[in-house]
Coordinates of C-alpha atoms and ligand atoms in Angstrom, one line a residue:
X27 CA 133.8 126.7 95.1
X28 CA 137.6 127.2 94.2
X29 CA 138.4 129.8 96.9
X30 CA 136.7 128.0 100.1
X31 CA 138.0 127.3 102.9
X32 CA 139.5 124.0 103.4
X33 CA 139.9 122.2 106.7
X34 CA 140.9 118.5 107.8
X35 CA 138.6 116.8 109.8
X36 CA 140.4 117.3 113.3
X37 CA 139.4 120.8 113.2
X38 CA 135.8 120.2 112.0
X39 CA 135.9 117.7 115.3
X40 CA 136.6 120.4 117.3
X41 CA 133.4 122.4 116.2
X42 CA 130.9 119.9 117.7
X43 CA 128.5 122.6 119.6
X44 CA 129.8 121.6 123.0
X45 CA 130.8 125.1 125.4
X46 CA 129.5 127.1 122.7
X47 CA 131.7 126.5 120.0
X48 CA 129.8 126.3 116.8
X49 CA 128.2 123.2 115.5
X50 CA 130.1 121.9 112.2
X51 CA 129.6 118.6 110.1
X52 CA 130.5 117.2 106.7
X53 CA 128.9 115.6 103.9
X54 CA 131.1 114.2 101.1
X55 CA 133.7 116.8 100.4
X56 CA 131.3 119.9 102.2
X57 CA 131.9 121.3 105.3
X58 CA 128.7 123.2 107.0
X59 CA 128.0 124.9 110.2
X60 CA 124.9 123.8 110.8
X61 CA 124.0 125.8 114.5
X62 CA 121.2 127.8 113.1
X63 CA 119.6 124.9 111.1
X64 CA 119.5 122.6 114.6
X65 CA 117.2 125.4 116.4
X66 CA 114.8 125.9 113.3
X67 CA 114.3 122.1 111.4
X68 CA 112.9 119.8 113.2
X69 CA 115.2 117.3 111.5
X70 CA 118.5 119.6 113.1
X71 CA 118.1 117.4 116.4
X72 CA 118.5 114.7 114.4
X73 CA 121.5 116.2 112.3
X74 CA 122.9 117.5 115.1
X75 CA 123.9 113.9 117.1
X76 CA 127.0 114.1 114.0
X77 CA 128.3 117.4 115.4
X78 CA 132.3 117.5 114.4
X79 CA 131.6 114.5 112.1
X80 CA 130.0 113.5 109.2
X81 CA 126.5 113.8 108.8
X82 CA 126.3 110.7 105.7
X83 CA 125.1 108.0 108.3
X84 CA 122.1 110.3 109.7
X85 CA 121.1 111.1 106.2
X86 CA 120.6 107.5 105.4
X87 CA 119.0 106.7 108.0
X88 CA 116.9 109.6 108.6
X89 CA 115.8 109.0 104.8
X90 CA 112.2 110.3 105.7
X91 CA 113.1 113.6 106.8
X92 CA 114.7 114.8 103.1
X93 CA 111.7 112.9 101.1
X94 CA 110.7 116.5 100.3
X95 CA 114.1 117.4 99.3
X96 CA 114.3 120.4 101.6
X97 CA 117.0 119.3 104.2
X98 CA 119.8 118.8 101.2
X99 CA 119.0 122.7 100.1
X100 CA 119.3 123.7 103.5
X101 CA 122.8 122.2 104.4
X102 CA 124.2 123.9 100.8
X103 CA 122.8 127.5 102.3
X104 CA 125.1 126.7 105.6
X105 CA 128.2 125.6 103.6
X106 CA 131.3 127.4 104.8
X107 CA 134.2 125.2 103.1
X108 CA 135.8 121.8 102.2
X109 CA 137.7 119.0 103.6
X110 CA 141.6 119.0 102.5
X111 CA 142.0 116.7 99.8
X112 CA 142.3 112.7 100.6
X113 CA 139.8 113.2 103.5
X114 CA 136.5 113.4 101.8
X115 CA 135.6 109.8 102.2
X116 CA 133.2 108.9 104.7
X117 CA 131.8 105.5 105.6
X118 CA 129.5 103.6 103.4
X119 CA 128.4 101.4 105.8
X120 CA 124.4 100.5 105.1
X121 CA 122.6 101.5 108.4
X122 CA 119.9 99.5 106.9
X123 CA 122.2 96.4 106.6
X124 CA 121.2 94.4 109.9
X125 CA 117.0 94.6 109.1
X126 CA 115.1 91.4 110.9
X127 CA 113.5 89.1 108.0
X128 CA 110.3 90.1 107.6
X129 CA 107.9 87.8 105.6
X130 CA 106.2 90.5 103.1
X131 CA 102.9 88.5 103.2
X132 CA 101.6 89.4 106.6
X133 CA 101.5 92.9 106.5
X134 CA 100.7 96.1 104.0
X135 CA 104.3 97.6 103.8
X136 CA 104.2 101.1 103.0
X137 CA 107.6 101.8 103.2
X138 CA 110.8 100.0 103.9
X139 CA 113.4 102.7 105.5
X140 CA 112.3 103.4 107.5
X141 CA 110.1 100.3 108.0
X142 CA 106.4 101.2 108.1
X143 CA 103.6 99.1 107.7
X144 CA 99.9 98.3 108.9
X145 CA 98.3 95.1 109.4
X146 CA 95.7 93.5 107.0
X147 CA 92.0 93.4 108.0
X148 CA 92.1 89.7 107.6
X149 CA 94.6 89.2 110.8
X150 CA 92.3 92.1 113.0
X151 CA 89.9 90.5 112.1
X152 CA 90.2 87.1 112.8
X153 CA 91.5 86.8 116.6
X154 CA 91.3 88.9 119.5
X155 CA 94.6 89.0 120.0
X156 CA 97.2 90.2 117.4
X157 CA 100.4 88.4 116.5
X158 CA 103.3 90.0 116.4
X159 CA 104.5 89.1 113.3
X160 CA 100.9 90.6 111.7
X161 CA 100.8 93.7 114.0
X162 CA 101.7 97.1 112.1
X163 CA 105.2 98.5 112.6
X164 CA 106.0 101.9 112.3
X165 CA 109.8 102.7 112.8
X166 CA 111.4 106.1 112.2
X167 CA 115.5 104.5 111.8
X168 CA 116.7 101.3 111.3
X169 CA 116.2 98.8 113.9
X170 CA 119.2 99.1 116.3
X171 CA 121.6 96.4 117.0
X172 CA 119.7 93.5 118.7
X173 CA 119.4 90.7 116.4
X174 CA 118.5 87.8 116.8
X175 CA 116.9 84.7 115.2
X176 CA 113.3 83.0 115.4
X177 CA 114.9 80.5 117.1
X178 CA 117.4 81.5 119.0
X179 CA 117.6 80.1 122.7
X180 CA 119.2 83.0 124.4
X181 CA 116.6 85.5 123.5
X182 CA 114.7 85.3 127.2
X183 CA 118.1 86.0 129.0
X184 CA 118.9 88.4 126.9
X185 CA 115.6 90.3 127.7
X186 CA 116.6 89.6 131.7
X187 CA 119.8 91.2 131.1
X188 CA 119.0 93.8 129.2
X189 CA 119.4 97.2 131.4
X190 CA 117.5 100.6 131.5
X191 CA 119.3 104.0 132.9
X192 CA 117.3 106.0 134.9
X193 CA 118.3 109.2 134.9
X194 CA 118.8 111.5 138.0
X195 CA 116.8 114.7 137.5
X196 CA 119.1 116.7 140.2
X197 CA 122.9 115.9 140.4
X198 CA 123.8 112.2 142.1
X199 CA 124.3 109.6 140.2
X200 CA 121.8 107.9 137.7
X201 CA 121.3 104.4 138.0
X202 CA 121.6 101.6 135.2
X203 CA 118.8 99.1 136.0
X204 CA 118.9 95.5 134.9
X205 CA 115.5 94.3 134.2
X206 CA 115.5 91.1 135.8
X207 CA 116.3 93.2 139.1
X208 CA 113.5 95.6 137.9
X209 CA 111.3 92.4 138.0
X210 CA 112.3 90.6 141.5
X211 CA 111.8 94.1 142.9
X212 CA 108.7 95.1 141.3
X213 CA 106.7 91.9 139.9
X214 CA 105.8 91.7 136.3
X215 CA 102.0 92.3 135.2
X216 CA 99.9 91.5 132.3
X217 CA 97.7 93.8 130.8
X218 CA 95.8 93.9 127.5
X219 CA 95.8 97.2 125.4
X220 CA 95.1 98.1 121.5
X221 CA 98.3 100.0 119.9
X222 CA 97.3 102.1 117.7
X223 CA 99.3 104.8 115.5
X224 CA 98.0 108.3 115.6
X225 CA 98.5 108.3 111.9
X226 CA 95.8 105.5 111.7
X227 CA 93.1 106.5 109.4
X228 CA 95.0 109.1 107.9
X229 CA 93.3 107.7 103.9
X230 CA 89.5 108.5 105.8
X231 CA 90.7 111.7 107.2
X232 CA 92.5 113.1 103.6
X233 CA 89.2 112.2 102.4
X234 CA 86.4 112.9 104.7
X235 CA 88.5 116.2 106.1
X236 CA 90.6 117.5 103.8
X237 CA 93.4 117.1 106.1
X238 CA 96.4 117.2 104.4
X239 CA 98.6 116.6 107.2
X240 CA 100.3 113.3 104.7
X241 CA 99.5 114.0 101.3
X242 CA 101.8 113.1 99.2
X243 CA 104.3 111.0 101.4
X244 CA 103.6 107.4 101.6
X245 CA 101.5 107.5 104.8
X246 CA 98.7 108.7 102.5
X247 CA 97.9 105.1 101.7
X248 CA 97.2 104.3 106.1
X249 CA 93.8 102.5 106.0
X250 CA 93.0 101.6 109.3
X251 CA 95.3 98.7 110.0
X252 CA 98.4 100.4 112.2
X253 CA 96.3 99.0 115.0
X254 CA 96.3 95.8 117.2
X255 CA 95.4 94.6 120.2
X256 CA 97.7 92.0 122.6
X257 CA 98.7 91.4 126.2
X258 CA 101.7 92.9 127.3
X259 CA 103.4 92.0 130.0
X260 CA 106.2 93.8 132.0
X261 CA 106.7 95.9 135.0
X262 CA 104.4 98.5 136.2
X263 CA 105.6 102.2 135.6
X264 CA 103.7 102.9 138.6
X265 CA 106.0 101.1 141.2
X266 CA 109.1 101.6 139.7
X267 CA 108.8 105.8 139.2
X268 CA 107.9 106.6 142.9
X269 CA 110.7 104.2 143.9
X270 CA 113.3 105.9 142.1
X271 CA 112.0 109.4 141.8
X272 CA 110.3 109.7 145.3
X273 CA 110.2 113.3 145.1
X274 CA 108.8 114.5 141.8
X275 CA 106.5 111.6 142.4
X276 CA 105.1 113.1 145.4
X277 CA 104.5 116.4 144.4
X278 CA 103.2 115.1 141.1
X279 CA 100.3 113.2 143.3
X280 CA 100.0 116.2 145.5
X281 CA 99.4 118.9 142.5
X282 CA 97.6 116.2 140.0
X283 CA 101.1 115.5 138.7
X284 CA 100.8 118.8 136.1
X285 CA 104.4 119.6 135.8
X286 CA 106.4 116.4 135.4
X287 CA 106.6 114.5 132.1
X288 CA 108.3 111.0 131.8
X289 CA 110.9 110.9 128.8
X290 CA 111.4 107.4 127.5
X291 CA 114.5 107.2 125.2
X292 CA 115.0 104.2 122.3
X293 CA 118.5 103.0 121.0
X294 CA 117.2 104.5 117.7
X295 CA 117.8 107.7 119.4
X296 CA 113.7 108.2 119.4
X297 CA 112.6 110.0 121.9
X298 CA 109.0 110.6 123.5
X299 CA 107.5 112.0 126.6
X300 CA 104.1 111.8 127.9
X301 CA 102.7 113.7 131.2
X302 CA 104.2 111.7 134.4
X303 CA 100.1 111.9 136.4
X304 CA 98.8 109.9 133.7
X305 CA 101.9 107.0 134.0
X306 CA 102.0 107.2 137.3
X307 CA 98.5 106.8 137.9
X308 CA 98.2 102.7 138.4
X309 CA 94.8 102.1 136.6
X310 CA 95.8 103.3 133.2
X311 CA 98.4 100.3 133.1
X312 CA 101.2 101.6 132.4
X313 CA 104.8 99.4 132.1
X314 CA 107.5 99.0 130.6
X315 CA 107.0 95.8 128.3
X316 CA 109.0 92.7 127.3
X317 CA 106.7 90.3 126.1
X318 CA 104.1 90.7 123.6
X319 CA 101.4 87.8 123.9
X320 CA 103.7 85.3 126.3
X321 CA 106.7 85.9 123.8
X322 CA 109.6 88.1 124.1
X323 CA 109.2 90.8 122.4
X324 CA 110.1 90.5 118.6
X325 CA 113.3 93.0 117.1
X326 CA 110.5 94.9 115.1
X327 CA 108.3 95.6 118.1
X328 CA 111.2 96.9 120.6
X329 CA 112.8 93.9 121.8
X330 CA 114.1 93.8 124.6
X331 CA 112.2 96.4 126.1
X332 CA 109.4 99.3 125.2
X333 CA 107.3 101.4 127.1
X334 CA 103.8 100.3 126.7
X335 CA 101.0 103.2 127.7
X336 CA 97.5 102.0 127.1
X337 CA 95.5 104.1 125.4
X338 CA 98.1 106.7 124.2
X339 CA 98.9 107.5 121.2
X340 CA 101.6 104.9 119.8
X341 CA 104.4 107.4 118.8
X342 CA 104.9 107.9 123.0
X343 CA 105.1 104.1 123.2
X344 CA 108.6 104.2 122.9
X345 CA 110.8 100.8 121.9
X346 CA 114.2 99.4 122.0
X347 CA 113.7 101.4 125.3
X348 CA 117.2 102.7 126.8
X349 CA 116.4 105.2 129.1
X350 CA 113.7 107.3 130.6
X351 CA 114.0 109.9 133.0
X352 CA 112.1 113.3 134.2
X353 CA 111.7 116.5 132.8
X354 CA 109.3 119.6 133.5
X355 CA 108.3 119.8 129.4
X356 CA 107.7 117.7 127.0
X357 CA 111.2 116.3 125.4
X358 CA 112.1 118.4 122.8
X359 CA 112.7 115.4 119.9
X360 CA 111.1 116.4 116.5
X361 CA 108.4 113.3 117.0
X362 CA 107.4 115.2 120.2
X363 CA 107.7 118.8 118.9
X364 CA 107.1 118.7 115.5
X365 CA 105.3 115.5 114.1
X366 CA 102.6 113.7 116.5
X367 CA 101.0 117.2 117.8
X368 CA 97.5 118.1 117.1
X369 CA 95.9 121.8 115.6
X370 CA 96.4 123.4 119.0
X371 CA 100.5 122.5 119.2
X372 CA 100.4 120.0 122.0
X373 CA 101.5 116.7 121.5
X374 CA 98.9 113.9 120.8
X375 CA 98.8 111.3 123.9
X376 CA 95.0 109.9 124.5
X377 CA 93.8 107.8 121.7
X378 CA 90.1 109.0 120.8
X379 CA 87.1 106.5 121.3
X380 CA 87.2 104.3 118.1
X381 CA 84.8 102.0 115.9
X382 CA 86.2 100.1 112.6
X383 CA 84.1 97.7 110.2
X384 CA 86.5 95.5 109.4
X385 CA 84.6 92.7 107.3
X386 CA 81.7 93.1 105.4
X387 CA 79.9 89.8 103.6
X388 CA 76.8 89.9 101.7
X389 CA 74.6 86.4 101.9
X390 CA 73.0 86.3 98.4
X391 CA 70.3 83.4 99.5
X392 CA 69.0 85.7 102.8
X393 CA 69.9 89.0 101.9
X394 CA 71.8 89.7 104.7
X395 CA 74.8 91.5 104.9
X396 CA 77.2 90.3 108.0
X397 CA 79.5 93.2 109.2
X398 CA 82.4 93.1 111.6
X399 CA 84.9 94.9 113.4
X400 CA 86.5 96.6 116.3
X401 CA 85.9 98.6 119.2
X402 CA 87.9 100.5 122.1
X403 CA 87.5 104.1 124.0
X404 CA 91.2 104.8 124.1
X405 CA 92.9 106.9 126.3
X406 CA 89.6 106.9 128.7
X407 CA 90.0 102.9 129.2
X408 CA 85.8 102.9 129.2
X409 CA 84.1 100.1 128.3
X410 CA 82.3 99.9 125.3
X411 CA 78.7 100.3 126.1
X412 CA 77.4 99.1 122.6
X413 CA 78.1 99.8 119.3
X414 CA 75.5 100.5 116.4
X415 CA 75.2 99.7 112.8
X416 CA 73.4 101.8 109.8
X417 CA 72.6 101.3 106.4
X418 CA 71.1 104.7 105.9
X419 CA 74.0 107.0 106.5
X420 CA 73.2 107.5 109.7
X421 CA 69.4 108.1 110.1
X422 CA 68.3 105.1 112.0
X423 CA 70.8 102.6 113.6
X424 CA 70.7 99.4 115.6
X425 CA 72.9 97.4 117.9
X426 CA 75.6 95.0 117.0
X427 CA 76.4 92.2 119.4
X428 CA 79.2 92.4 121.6
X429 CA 81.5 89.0 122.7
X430 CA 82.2 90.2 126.3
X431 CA 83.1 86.5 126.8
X432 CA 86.9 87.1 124.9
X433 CA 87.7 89.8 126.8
X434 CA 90.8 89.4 129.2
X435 CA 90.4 90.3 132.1
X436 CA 93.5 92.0 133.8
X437 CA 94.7 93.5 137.0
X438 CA 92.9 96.6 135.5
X439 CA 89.9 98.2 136.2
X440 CA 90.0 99.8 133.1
X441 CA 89.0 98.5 129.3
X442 CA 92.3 99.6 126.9
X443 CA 91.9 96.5 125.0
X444 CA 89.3 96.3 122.1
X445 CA 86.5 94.4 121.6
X446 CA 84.7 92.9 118.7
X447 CA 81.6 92.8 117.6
X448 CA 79.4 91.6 114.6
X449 CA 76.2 92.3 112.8
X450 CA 73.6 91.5 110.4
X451 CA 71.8 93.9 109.1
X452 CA 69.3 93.8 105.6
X453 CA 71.2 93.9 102.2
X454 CA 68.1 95.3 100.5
X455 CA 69.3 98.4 98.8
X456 CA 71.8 98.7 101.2
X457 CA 75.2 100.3 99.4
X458 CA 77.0 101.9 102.3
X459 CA 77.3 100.6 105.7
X460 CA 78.6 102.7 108.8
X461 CA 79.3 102.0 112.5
X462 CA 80.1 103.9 115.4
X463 CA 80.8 103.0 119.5
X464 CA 79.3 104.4 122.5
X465 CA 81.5 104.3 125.7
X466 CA 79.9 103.6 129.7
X467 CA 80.3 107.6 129.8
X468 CA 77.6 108.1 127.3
X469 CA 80.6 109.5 124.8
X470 CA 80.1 109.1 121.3
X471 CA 81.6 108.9 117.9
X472 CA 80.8 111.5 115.4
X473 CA 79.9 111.3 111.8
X474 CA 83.8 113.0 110.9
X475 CA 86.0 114.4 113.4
X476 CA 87.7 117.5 113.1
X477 CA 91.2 118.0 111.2
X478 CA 94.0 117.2 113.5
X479 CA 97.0 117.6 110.6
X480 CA 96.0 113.9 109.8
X481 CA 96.1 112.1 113.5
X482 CA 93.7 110.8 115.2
X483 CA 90.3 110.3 113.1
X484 CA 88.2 108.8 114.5
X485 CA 84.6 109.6 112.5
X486 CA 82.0 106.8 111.9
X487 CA 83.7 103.8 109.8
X488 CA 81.8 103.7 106.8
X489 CA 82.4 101.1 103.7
X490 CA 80.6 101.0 100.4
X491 CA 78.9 97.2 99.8
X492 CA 79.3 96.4 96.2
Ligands
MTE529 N1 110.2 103.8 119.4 C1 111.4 104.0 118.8 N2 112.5 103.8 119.5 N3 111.5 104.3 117.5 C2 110.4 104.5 116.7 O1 110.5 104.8 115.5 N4 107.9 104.6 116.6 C3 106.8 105.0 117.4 C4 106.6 104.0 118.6 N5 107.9 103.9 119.3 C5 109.1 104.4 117.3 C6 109.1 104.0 118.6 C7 105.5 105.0 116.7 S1 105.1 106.4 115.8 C8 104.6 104.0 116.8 S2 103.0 104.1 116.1 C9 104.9 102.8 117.6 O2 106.2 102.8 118.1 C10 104.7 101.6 116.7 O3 105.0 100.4 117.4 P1 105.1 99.0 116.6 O4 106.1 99.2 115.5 O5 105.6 98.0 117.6 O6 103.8 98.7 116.1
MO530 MO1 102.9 106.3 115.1

């Protein structure tokens, strides 16, 4: 537009929403005042970190949030001039530019910025713990600066020195916590716990539900592989919050904890939050983790540090962990109050009781079909009472066997980790197979849950035999 305002970018730096001045960026040569669009979009948090600056960076590496298109015909609606001429150039530095190697052959990629991707049925299938390099990563930005190489020596101490803010939920000031002090003064535990995305499942629920909650982005294609299981280790959640928030923490265990939630804050600038009674509550396990399986934990996965919540939804799980602190409602980040919530508006935490066949072999010379698979109560942390197998959709079943003998046993008392099972069962005019668990609590699966906006599914696992 010929007649538009122009302005330099000194006074679009002044206009960066602090003591209510308005909230301007800039895109290319554009100049937008963007304070209505951060209350309505979801993605306007996001947007809203370049306030006074140019918003180019946050669009690249926010990539998913304009796949429909909509967030570049909402900034041209908020246009209010230009930048003066010679300053329209903004960085073209690739966010994307400092990605760990990943080796394409150990996992089902479904997208690459951000990185998303599910493990293959071949690695759940074939140990009881996960590697790291197979388990499913779902990242919403680009990995943030912390680099390092397969082999590089100085990983360990670099996880020891590595420090977390806690910040004060009154005035005082908050302190910056160096894990290997977080570790002499609380211990470090080891518990076992499946991860599981509460997309997982999303191709079953599309189908069996309708759902529609990913059609048409790439997620549509999630099977049932943004799942593993591993040992974690790190420190528990449960002695560090009452140490350094004494009083929420007491009132929280007087009143059942109902009005505290624990924000946990990533270097990506992720952001979840999950009800502070359930963390602090020591059985369910709760820590903030450094090493997946003995090992450090790897760039992809949240090195050096992620909060690891068994048995909650893996979007709360939050890595490349930064900060966490207190707050009476949820955090208000678009993966907490937009994506991850289910029907009723709340956002998902407890993972649903879950079966998954994961193998399936017919035996031409018995007639025996050999199934396989997976099975864990989630966010209850009961232990799988037994697990049944039917070849007649549903009308008669019978038990698969269990191998208690792999299960670690932790410090816990509860059962977040999975176990496995198998079964053979007769081929004879056998085309479908399903399977579903039964917790200690009698709970049960059902033949197709109900529509959650495409989280959580957690219906029978059925698969056709060819
Ligand atoms: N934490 C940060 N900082 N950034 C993220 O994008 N993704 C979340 C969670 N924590 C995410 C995050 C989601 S939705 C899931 S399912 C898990 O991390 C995935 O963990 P993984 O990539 O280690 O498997
Ligand atoms: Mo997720």
């Amino acid at each position: 537009k010929p007649n538009e305002p122009v302005y330099t970018r000194s006074q679009v730096a002044l206009n960066d929403g602090t003591d209510n001045k308005p909230t301007w960026v800039t895109y290319l040569a554009g100049v937008y005042d963007i304070s209505s669009f951060k209350a309505i979009h979801p993605g306007g948090h996001i947007i809203g970190q370049a306030a006074g600056a140019d918003v180019g960076g946050f669009w690249e590496v926010w990539a998913h949030h304009h796949h429909s298109g909509k967030v570049g015909g909402y900034l041209e609606e908020l246009r209010i001039g230009r930048l003066v001429e010679g300053e329209e150039e903004h960085s073209t530095d690739d966010p994307y530019d400092s990605e760990p190697i990943r080796d394409p052959s150990v996992q089902t990629i479904f997208m690459e910025r951000p990185y998303c991707s599910e493990t293959p049925n071949k690695a759940l299938n074939s140990a009881y713990l996960t590697s790291p390099s197979a388990l499913y990563v779902r990242n919403h930005a680009p990995v943030p600066e912390c680099a390092w190489e397969p082999e590089d020596s100085t990983r360990e101490s670099n996880v020891q020195n590595h420090e977390v803010c806690f910040e004060r939920v009154q005035n005082g000031t908050s302190p910056t916590l160096k894990v290997s002090d977080l570790q002499s003064r609380f211990g470090t535990v080891t518990v076992t716990s499946i991860l599981q995305c509460a997309g997982n499942r999303a191709g079953e629920d599309i189908k069996n539900t309708g759902d529609s909650g990913f059609t048409g982005t790439p997620l549509e294609r999630i099977t049932v592989g943004m799942l593993g299981n591993a040992q974690w280790s790190g420190i528990r959640l449960s002695s560090i919050l009452p140490a350094l928030y004494p009083e929420q923490c007491g009132k929280a265990k007087e009143h059942g904890g109902g009005e505290w939630h624990v924000v946990f804050e990533g270097a990506d600038g992720y952001e979840g939050s999950t009800p502070l009674a359930r963390v602090l509550d020591p059985r369910n396990d709760c820590i903030l983790a450094t090493h997946m399986n003995g090992e450090p934990l790897s760039p992809d996965h949240g090195y050096p540090m992620r909060a690891l919540l068994p048995g909650i939804a893996g979007a709360r799980n939050v890595k490349w962990l930064q900060g966490v602190s207190l707050s009476k409602v949820p955090v208000d980040a678009p993966w907490n109050e937009y994506y991850y919530k289910n029907s009723f508006g709340e956002q998902i935490q407890q993972l649903p009781l879950q079966s998954i066949i994961l193998n399936t072999t017919t035996n031409s010379q018995t007639n025996k079909l050999s199934v396989s698979g997976v099975a864990y109560s989630g966010g209850s942390g009961n232990a799988i009472a037994r697990v049944e197998i039917s070849t007649d959709g549903g009308k008669t079943w019978s038990s698969a066997n269990i191998k208690n003998e792999e299960i670690k046993k932790d410090q816990s008392n509860k059962s977040f980790g999975w176990v496995r099972w198998s079964a053979n069962v007769s081929a004879e005019n056998t085309t479908e197979v399903c399977c579903r668990a039964t917790d200690s609590e009698g709970k049960t699966q059902c033949e197709i849950s109900p529509k959650q906006r495409g989280y959580i599914y957690n219906g029978w696992s059925k698969v056709e035999v060819i």
